Each structure stands twice: as structure tokens, then as C-alpha cells.
mmCIF file of C-alpha atoms in Angstrom:
data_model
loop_
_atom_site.group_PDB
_atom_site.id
_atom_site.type_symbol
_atom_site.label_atom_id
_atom_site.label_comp_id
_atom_site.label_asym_id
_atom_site.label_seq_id
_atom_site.Cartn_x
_atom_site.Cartn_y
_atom_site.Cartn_z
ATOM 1 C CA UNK A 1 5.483 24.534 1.316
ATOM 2 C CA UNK A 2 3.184 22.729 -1.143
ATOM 3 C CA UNK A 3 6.059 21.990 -3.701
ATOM 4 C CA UNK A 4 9.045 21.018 -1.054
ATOM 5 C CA UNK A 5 6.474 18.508 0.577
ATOM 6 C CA UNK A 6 4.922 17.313 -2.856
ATOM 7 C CA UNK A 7 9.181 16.419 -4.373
ATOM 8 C CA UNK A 8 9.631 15.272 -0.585
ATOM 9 C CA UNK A 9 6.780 12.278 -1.460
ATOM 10 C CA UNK A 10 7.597 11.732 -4.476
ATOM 11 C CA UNK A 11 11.535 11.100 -3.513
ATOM 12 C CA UNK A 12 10.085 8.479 -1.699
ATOM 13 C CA UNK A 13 10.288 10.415 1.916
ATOM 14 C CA UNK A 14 7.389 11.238 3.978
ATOM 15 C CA UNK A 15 5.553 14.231 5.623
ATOM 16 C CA UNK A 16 5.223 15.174 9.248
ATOM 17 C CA UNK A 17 2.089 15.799 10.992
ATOM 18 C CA UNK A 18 2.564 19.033 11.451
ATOM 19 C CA UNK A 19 3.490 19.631 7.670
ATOM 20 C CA UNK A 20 0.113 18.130 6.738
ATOM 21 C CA UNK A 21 -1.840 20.443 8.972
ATOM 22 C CA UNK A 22 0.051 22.938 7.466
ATOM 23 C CA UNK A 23 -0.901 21.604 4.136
ATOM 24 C CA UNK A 24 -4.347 21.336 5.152
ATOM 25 C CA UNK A 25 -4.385 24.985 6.311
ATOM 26 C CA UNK A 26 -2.931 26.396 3.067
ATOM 27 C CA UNK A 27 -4.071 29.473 1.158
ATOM 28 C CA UNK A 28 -4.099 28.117 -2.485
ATOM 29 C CA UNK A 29 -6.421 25.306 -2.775
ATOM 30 C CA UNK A 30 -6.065 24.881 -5.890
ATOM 31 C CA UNK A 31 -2.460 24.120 -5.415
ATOM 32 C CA UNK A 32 -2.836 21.755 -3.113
ATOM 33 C CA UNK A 33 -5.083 19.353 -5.550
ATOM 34 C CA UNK A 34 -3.240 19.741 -8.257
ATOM 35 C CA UNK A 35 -0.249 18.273 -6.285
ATOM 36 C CA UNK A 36 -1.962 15.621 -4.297
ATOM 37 C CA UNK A 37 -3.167 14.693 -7.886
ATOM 38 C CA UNK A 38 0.464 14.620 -9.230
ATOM 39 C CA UNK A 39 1.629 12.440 -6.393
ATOM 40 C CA UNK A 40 -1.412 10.290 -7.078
ATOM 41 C CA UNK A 41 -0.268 9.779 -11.010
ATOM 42 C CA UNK A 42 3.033 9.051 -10.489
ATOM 43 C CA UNK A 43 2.963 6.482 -7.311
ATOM 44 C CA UNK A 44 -0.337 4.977 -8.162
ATOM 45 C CA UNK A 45 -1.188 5.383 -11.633
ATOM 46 C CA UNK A 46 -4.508 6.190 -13.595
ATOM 47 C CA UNK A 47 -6.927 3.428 -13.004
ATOM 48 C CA UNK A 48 -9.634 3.728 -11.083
ATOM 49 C CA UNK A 49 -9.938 0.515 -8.421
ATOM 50 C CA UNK A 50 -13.674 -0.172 -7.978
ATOM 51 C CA UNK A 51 -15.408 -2.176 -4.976
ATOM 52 C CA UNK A 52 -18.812 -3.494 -4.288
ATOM 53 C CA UNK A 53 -20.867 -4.767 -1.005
ATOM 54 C CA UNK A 54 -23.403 -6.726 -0.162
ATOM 55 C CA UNK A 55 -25.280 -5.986 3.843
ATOM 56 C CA UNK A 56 -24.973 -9.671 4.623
ATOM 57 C CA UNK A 57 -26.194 -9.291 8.263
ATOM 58 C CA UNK A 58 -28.282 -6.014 8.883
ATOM 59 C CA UNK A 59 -29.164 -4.705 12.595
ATOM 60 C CA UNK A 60 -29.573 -5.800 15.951
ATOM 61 C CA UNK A 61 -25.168 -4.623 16.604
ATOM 62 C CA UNK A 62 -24.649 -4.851 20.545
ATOM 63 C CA UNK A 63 -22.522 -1.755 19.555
ATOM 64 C CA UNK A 64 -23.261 2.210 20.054
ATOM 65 C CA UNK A 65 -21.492 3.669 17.551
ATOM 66 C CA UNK A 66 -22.903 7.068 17.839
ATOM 67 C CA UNK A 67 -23.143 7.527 13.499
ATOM 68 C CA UNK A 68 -24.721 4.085 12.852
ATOM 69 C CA UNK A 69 -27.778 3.385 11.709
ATOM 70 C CA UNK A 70 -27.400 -0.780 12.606
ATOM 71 C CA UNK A 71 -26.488 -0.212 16.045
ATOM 72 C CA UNK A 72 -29.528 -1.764 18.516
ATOM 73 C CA UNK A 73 -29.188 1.506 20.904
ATOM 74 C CA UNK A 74 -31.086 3.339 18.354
ATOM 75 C CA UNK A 75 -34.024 3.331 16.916
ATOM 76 C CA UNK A 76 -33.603 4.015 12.801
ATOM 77 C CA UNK A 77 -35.961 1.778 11.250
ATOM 78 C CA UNK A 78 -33.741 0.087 8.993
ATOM 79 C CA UNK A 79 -34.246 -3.491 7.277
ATOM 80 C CA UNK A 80 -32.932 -6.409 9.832
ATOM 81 C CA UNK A 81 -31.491 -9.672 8.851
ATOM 82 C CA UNK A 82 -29.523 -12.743 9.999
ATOM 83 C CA UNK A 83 -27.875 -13.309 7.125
ATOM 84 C CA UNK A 84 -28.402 -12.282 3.417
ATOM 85 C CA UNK A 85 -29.632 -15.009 0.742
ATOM 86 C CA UNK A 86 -26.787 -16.918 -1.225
ATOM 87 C CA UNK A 87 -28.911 -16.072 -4.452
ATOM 88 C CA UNK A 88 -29.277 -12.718 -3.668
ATOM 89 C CA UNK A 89 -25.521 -12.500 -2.303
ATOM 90 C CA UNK A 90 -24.238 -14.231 -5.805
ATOM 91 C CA UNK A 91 -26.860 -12.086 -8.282
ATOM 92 C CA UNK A 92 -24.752 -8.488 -6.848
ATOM 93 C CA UNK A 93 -21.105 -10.981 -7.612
ATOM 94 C CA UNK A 94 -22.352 -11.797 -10.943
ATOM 95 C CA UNK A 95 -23.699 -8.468 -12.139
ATOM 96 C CA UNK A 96 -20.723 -6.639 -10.743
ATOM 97 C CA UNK A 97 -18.598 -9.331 -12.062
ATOM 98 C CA UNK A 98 -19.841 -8.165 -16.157
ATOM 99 C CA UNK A 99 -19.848 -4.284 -14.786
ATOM 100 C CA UNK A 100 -16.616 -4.615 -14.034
ATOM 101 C CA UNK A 101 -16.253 -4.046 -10.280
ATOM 102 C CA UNK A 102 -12.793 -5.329 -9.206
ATOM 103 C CA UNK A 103 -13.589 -6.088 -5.849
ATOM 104 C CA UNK A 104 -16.556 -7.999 -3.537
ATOM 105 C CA UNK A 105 -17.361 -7.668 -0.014
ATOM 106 C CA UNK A 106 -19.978 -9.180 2.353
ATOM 107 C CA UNK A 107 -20.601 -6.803 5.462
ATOM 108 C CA UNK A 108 -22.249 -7.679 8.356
ATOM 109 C CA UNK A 109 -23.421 -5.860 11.556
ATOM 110 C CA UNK A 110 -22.584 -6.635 14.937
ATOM 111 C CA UNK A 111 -19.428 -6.708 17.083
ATOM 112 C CA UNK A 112 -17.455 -9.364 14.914
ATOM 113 C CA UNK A 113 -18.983 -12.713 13.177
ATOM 114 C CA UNK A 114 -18.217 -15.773 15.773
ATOM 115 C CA UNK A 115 -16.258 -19.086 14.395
ATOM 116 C CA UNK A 116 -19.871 -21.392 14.389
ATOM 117 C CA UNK A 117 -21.595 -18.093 12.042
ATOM 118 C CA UNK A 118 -18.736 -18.246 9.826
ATOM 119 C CA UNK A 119 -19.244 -21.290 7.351
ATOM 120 C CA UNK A 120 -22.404 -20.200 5.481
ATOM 121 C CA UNK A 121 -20.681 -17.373 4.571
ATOM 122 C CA UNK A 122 -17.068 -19.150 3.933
ATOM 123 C CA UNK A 123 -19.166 -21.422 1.460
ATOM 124 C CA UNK A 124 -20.690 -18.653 -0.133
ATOM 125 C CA UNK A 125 -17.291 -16.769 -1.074
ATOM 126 C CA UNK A 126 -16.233 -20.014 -2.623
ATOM 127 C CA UNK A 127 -19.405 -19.963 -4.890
ATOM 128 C CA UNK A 128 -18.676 -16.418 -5.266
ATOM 129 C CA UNK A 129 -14.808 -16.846 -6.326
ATOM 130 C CA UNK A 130 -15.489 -20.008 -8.361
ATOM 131 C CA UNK A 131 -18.690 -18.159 -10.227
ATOM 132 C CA UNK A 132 -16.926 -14.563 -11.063
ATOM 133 C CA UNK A 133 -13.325 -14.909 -10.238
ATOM 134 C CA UNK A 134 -13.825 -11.952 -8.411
ATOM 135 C CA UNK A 135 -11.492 -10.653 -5.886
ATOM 136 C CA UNK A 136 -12.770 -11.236 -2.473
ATOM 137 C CA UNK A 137 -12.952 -8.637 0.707
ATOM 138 C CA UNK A 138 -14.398 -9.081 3.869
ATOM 139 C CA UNK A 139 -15.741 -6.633 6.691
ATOM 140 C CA UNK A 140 -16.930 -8.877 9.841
ATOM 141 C CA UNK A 141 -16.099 -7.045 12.402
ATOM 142 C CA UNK A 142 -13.478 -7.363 15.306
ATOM 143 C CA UNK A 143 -12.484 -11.081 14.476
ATOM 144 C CA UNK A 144 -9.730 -13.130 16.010
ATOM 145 C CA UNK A 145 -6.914 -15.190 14.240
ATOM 146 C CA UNK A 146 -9.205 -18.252 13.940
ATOM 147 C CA UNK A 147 -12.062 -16.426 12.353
ATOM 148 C CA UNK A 148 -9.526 -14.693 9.830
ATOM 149 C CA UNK A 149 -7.639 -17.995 9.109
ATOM 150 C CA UNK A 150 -11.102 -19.229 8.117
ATOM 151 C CA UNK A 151 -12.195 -16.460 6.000
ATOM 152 C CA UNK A 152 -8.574 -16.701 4.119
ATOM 153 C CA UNK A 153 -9.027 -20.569 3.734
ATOM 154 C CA UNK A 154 -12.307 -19.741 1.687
ATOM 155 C CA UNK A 155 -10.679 -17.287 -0.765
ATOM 156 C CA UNK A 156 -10.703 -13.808 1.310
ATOM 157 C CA UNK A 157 -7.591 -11.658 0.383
ATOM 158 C CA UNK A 158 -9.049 -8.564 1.707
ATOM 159 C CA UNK A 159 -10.120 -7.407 5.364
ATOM 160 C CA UNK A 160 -11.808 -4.184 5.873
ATOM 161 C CA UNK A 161 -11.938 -2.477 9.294
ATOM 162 C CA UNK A 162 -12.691 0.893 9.462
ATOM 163 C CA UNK A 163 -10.610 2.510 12.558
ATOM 164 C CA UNK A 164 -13.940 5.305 11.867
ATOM 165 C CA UNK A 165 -11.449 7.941 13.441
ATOM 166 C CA UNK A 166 -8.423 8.972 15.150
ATOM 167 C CA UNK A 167 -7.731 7.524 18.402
ATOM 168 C CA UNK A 168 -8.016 10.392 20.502
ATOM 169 C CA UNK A 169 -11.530 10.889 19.526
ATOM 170 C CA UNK A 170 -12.790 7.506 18.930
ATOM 171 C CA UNK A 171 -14.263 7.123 22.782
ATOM 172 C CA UNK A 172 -16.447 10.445 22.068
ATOM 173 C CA UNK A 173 -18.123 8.508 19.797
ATOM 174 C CA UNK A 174 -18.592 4.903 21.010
ATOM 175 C CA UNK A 175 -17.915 3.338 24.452
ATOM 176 C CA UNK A 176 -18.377 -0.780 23.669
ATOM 177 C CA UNK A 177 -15.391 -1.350 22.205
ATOM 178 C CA UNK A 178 -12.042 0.749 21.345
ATOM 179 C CA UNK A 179 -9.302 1.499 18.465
ATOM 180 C CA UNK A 180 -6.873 -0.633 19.633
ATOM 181 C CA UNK A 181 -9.218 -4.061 19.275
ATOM 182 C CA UNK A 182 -9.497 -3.014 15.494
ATOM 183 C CA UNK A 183 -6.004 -2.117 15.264
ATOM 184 C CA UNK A 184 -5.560 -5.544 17.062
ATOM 185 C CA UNK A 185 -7.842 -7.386 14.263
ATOM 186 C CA UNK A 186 -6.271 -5.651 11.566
ATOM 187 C CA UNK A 187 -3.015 -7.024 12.442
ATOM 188 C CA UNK A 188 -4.031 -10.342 12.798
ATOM 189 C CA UNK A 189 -5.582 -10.218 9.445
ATOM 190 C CA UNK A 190 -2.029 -9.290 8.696
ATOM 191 C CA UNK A 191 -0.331 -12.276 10.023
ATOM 192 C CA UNK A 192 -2.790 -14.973 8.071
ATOM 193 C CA UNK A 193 -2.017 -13.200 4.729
ATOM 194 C CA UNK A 194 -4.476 -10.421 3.721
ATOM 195 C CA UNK A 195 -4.623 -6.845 2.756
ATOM 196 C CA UNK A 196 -6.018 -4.159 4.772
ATOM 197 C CA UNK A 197 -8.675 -1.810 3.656
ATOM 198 C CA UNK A 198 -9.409 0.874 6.347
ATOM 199 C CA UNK A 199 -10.470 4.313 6.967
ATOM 200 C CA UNK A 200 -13.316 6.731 8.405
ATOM 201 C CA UNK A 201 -15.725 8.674 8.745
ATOM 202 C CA UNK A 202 -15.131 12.355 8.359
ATOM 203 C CA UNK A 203 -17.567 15.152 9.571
ATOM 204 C CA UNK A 204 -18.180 13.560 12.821
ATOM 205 C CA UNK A 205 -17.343 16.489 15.396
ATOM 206 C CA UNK A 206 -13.820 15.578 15.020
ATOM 207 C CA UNK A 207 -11.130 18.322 14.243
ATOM 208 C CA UNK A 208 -8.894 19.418 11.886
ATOM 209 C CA UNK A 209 -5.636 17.645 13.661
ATOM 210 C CA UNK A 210 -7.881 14.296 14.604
ATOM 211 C CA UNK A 211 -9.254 13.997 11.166
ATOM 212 C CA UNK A 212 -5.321 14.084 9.985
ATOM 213 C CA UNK A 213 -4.108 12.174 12.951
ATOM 214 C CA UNK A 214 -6.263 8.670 11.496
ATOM 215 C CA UNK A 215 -4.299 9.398 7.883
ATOM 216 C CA UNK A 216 -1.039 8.769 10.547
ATOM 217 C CA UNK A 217 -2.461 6.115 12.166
ATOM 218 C CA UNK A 218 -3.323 4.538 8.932
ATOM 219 C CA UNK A 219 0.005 4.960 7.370
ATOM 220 C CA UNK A 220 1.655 3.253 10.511
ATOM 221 C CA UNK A 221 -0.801 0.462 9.742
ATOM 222 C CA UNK A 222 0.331 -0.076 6.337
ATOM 223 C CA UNK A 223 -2.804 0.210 5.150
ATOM 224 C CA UNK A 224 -3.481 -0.282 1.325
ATOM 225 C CA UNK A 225 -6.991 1.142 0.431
ATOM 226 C CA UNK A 226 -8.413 3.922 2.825
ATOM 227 C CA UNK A 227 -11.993 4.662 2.336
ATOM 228 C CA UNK A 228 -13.161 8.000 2.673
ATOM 229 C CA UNK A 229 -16.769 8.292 4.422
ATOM 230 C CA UNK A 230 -18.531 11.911 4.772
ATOM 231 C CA UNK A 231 -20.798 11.420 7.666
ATOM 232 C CA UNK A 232 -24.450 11.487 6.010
ATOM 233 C CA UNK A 233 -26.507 11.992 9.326
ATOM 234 C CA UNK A 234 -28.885 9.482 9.830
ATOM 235 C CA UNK A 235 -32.136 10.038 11.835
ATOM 236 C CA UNK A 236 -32.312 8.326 15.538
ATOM 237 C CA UNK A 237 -28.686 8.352 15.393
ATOM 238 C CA UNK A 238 -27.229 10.792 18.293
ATOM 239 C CA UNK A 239 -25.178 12.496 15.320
ATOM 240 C CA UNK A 240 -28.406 13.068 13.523
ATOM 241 C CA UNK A 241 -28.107 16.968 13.918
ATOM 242 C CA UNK A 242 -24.604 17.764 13.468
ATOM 243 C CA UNK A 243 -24.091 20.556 10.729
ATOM 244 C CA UNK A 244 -22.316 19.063 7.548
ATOM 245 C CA UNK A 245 -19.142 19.156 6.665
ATOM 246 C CA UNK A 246 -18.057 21.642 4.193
ATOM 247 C CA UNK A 247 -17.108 20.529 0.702
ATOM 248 C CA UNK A 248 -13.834 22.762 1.214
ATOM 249 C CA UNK A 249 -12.895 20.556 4.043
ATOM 250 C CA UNK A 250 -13.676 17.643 2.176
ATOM 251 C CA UNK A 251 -11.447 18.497 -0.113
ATOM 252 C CA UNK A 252 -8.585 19.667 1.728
ATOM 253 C CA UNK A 253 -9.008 16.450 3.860
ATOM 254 C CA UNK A 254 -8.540 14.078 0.490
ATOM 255 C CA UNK A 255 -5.944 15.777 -0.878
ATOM 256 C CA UNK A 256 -3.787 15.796 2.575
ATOM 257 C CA UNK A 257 -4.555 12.319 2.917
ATOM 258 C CA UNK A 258 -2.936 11.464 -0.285
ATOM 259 C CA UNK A 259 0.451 13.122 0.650
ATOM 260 C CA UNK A 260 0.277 11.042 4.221
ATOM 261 C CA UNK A 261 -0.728 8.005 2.115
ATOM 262 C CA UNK A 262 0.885 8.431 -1.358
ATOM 263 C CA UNK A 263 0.610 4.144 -2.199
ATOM 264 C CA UNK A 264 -2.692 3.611 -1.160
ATOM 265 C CA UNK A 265 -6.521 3.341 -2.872
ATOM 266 C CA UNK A 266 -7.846 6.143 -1.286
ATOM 267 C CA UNK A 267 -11.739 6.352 -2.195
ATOM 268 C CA UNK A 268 -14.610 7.715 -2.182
ATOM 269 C CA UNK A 269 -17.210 5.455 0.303
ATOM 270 C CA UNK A 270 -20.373 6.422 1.745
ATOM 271 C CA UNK A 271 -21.978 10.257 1.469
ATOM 272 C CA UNK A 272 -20.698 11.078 -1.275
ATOM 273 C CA UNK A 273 -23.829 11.609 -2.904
ATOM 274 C CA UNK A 274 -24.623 14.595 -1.261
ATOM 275 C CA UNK A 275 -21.582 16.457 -3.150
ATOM 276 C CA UNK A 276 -21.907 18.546 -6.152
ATOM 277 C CA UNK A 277 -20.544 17.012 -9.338
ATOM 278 C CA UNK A 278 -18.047 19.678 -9.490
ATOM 279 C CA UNK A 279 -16.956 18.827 -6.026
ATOM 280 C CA UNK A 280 -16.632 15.043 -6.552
ATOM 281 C CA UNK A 281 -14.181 15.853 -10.210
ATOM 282 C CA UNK A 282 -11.802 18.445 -7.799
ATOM 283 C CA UNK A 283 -11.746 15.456 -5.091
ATOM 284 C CA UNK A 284 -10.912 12.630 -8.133
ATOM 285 C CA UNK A 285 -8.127 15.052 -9.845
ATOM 286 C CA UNK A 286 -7.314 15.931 -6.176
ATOM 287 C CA UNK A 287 -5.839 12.565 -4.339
ATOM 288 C CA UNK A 288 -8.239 9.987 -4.958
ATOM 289 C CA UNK A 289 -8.267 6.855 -7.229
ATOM 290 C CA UNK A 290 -10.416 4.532 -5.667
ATOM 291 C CA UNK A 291 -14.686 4.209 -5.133
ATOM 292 C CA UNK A 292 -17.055 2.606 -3.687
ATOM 293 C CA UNK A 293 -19.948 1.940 -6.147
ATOM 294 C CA UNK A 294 -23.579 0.433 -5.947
ATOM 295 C CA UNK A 295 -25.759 0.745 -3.050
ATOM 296 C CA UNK A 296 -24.233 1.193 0.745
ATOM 297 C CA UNK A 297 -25.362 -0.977 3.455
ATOM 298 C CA UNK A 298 -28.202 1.421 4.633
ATOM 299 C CA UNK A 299 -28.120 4.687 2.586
ATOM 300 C CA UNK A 300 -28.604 4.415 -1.745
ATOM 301 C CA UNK A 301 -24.784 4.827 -3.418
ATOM 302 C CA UNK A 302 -24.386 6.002 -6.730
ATOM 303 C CA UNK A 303 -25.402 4.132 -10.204
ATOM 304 C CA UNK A 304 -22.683 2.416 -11.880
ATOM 305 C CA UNK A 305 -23.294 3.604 -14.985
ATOM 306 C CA UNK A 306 -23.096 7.499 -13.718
ATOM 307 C CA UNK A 307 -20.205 6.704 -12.137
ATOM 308 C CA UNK A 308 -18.517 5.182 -15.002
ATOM 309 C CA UNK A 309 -19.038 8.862 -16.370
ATOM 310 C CA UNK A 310 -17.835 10.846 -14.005
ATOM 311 C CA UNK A 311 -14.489 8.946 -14.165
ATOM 312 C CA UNK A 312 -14.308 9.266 -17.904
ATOM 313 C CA UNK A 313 -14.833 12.890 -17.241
ATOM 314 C CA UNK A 314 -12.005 13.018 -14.666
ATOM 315 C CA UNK A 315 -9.731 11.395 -16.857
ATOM 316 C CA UNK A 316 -9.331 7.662 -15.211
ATOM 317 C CA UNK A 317 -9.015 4.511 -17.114
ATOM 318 C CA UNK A 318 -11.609 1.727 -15.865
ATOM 319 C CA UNK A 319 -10.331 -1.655 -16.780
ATOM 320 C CA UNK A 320 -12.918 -3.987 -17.266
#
């Protein structure tokens, strides 16, 4: 099963969803790494692709995302902000800039970022761009075409929404607003000309055949990087007592993922942290080729210069 669907891929073809539960469900682990990792070195290559992000707007979201520490339903006792400082915002470009980071982001909380909010930040990307040359992502929220158009005018070639999880279990988990207005967003970031970075959280309750149903969902999306999250439960948060995830599941979940999604950065994101180094080298030589470094918006990321490590130790090239 593992080899016929691995040539499948690789032919160019694609897997059904009930072939990648199968996958997910298989006996030999080990087997199934070793080909997502094949499949990754063939249609994506070796390098590792490296982003950054900066919380640009922290707190206060009308949202209730049930995992979120930013959300104003709960009470998590996080640092809230308007809007980040333009030195502050440019120090993380530059420094990331000489670490070699490929890619910069400014995040902000809050249902989406309104037309009149926009233009500090549109002027700070251009500082950012015409300072580092860096390339330039955004995550804002559940934007419209005019909000997008801006964000592309001022240099922004990437949008990130997270679709967080499939869309069968999405309304367990938040009520205010629903899949289909981020599918919605994401393809209007389509039409003015970006990218699309987007993904989820895994760990949240979901199971087995939702967790694999958002890799589908993704694919018909034509997404092109696909963050991994591993819910880290935060405290006030109504998920702050669900058991964690497994790093088995973990696993299994990357390495299916990469058969569903053979083109795309798939990478490690938030919670990784909490893995065992041995854990985080099976999920690198198991599907991914993408991360996430620095500090997260409200939890501590890994250093840069330990991660730099633990991809030499995988075996990834990190072009600077």
C-alpha cells in the first residue's frame, strides 16, 4: 500500500482520502516516513524554507476561537497592543534578514484588519522590503479584495490564513465566524496575485479522518506552504485541559500530509517545542521541509541558532 501510493505521487497522480487514512493507519511506521521523505526529495528538493513573525496587533479579537490565547472571551493574561512599533517591527526584518530567514510576516489579532488600519502597516512593509529585500507575508485576518489589493500594492506576495481545521469540525471549535469566509479570503488573495500559506492546528479534539480531511481541503485550495501547529494548551483557553497529542500521531499526520500535498512547504509552526529532538529529526526526514523559527505570537519558538542544527543534523541545506 505504502509503495503503490508513494510511485502513484511521484507519477504525478494523487491519493484518495481513503488511501491516506489507510496510510495513516499503517503498521510500519517507519515505512511510511521514509516514503513521505522520498516524495519530499524528489518534488520539493532539500532546502529548508524558513519564515519569521512579528505579533503586530496582540489581544482584544471579537473572536472565540476555543485554542487562542488573543481571543477577548478569555481571560489568558497575555501582552495587548494596537499595533507593534515600526522600530521594533524593522529590528526582527533586519536581524532575520543577516540570519537568513527567507520569509517576513506581520500578524495581527482580531477578525480581519479594516481598509483605514491598513496604511501604517502598508508603509511599514515598504520600509521592510526596501531595508532587507526580504520576502513579504501577511496574516490579517478575514480581509476583503480591497484590503488584499492594498497589502499587494505595498510589496505583500504572501497571505496566510490558517483554515485551523477541517470543515466538519471547525464550528466545535468557534462560532463567530466559519471556514468558508477564510476559504472566501484566501481566494481573493488569489485573484490580486499572492500565494497562499495555510494550515492548522492539530491535537484539538479532532479525529483521525478530520485531521486528514483539512490536508484535502488544502490541496483543493492550491495551497503552497501548510503550516503544521500541535495544539500547545494554553491556560483560560476552553482547550486548556485536553490530553496531548501523541508524538506517533504527529508523525503519522506529517508524513500523510506530504503524500496529499507532495508540492507544498509543509512546516513545522507553533508547539513544536514540546517534542523530543528525536521526534522533530523523524518528522524533518518524514514529509516536512519547511519551519517556522523565532518566537510565536504568544508562546517562546525555538532559537535560530538550534534550529540551524537540527537541520544540519537532518540533512537540509539552508541557503543563506
Amino acid at each position: 500500500m505504502i509503495e503503490e501510493s508513494k510511485e502513484r505521487v511521484l507519477a504525478g497522480g494523487m491519493i484518495t482520502f481513503a488511501e491516506a487514512c489507510e496510510l495513516y493507519r499503517c503498521d510500519d511506521r517507519a515505512a511510511l516516513l521514509a516514503a513521505a521523505d522520498e516524495i519530499r526529495l524528489r518534488r520539493v528538493g532539500n532546502d529548508i524554507d524558513t519564515c519569521c513573525i512579528v505579533n503586530a496587533r496582540s489581544g482584544r479579537c471579537s473572536e472565540n476561537c476555543k485554542w487562542c490565547a488573543q481571543s477577548a472571551h478569555y481571560v489568558t493574561h497575555i501582552n495587548e497592543y494596537e499595533r507593534v512599533s515600526d522600530e521594533e517591527a524593522l529590528s526582527v526584518a533586519r536581524v532575520s534578514a543577516r540570519q537568513g530567514i527567507a520569509r517576513y510576516s506581520l500578524v495581527t489579532s482580531g477578525r480581519k484588519m479594516t481598509a483605514k488600519e491598513l496604511p501604517p502597516f502598508c508603509n511599514l512593509y515598504r520600509r521592510v522590503k526596501e531595508e532587507t529585500g526580504v520576502y513579504l507575508c501577511a496574516s490579517m485576518g478575514l480581509l476583503g479584495k480591497e484590503e488584499l489589493q492594498m497589502l499587494y500594492d505595498a510589496g505583500v506576495r504572501r497571505y496566510h490564513c490558517n483554515l485551523e481545521t477541517s470543515s466538519s469540525y471547525f464550528p466545535s471549535l468557534c462560532s463567530t465566524h466559519t471556514s468558508e469566509q477564510k476559504k472566501q479570503t484566501i481566494r481573493w488573495a488569489r485573484e490580486v496575485g499572492m500565494e497562499i500559506c495555510s494550515g492548522g492546528i492539530i491535537g484539538m479534539g479532532e479525529t483521525v479522518e478530520q485531521r486528514i480531511e483539512l490536508a484535502f481541503e488544502l490541496r483543493e485550495l492550491q495551497v503552497v506552504s501548510v503550516p503544521v501547529n500541535i495544539l500547545s494548551p494554553i491556560p483560560g483557553t476552553p482547550l486548556a485541559t485536553i490530553p496531548l497529542l501523541d508524538e506517533d500521531s504527529i508523525l503519522r499526520t506529517i508524513a500523510v500530509y506530504r503524500f496529499v500535498l507532495p508540492d507544498a512547504v509543509i512546516r513545522f509552526a507553533g508547539g513544536r517545542m514540546r517534542l523530543s529532538e528525536e521526534a522533530q529529526l523523524l518528522a524533518l526526514r518524514g514529509g516536512l521541509n519547511g519551519a517556522l523559527v523565532g518566537d510565536l505570537l504568544t508562546t517562546v519558538g525555538n532559537g535560530v541558532e538550534q534550529d540551524g542544527k537540527l537541520f544540519d543534523k537532518a540533512g537540509y541545506r539552508w541557503v543563506k
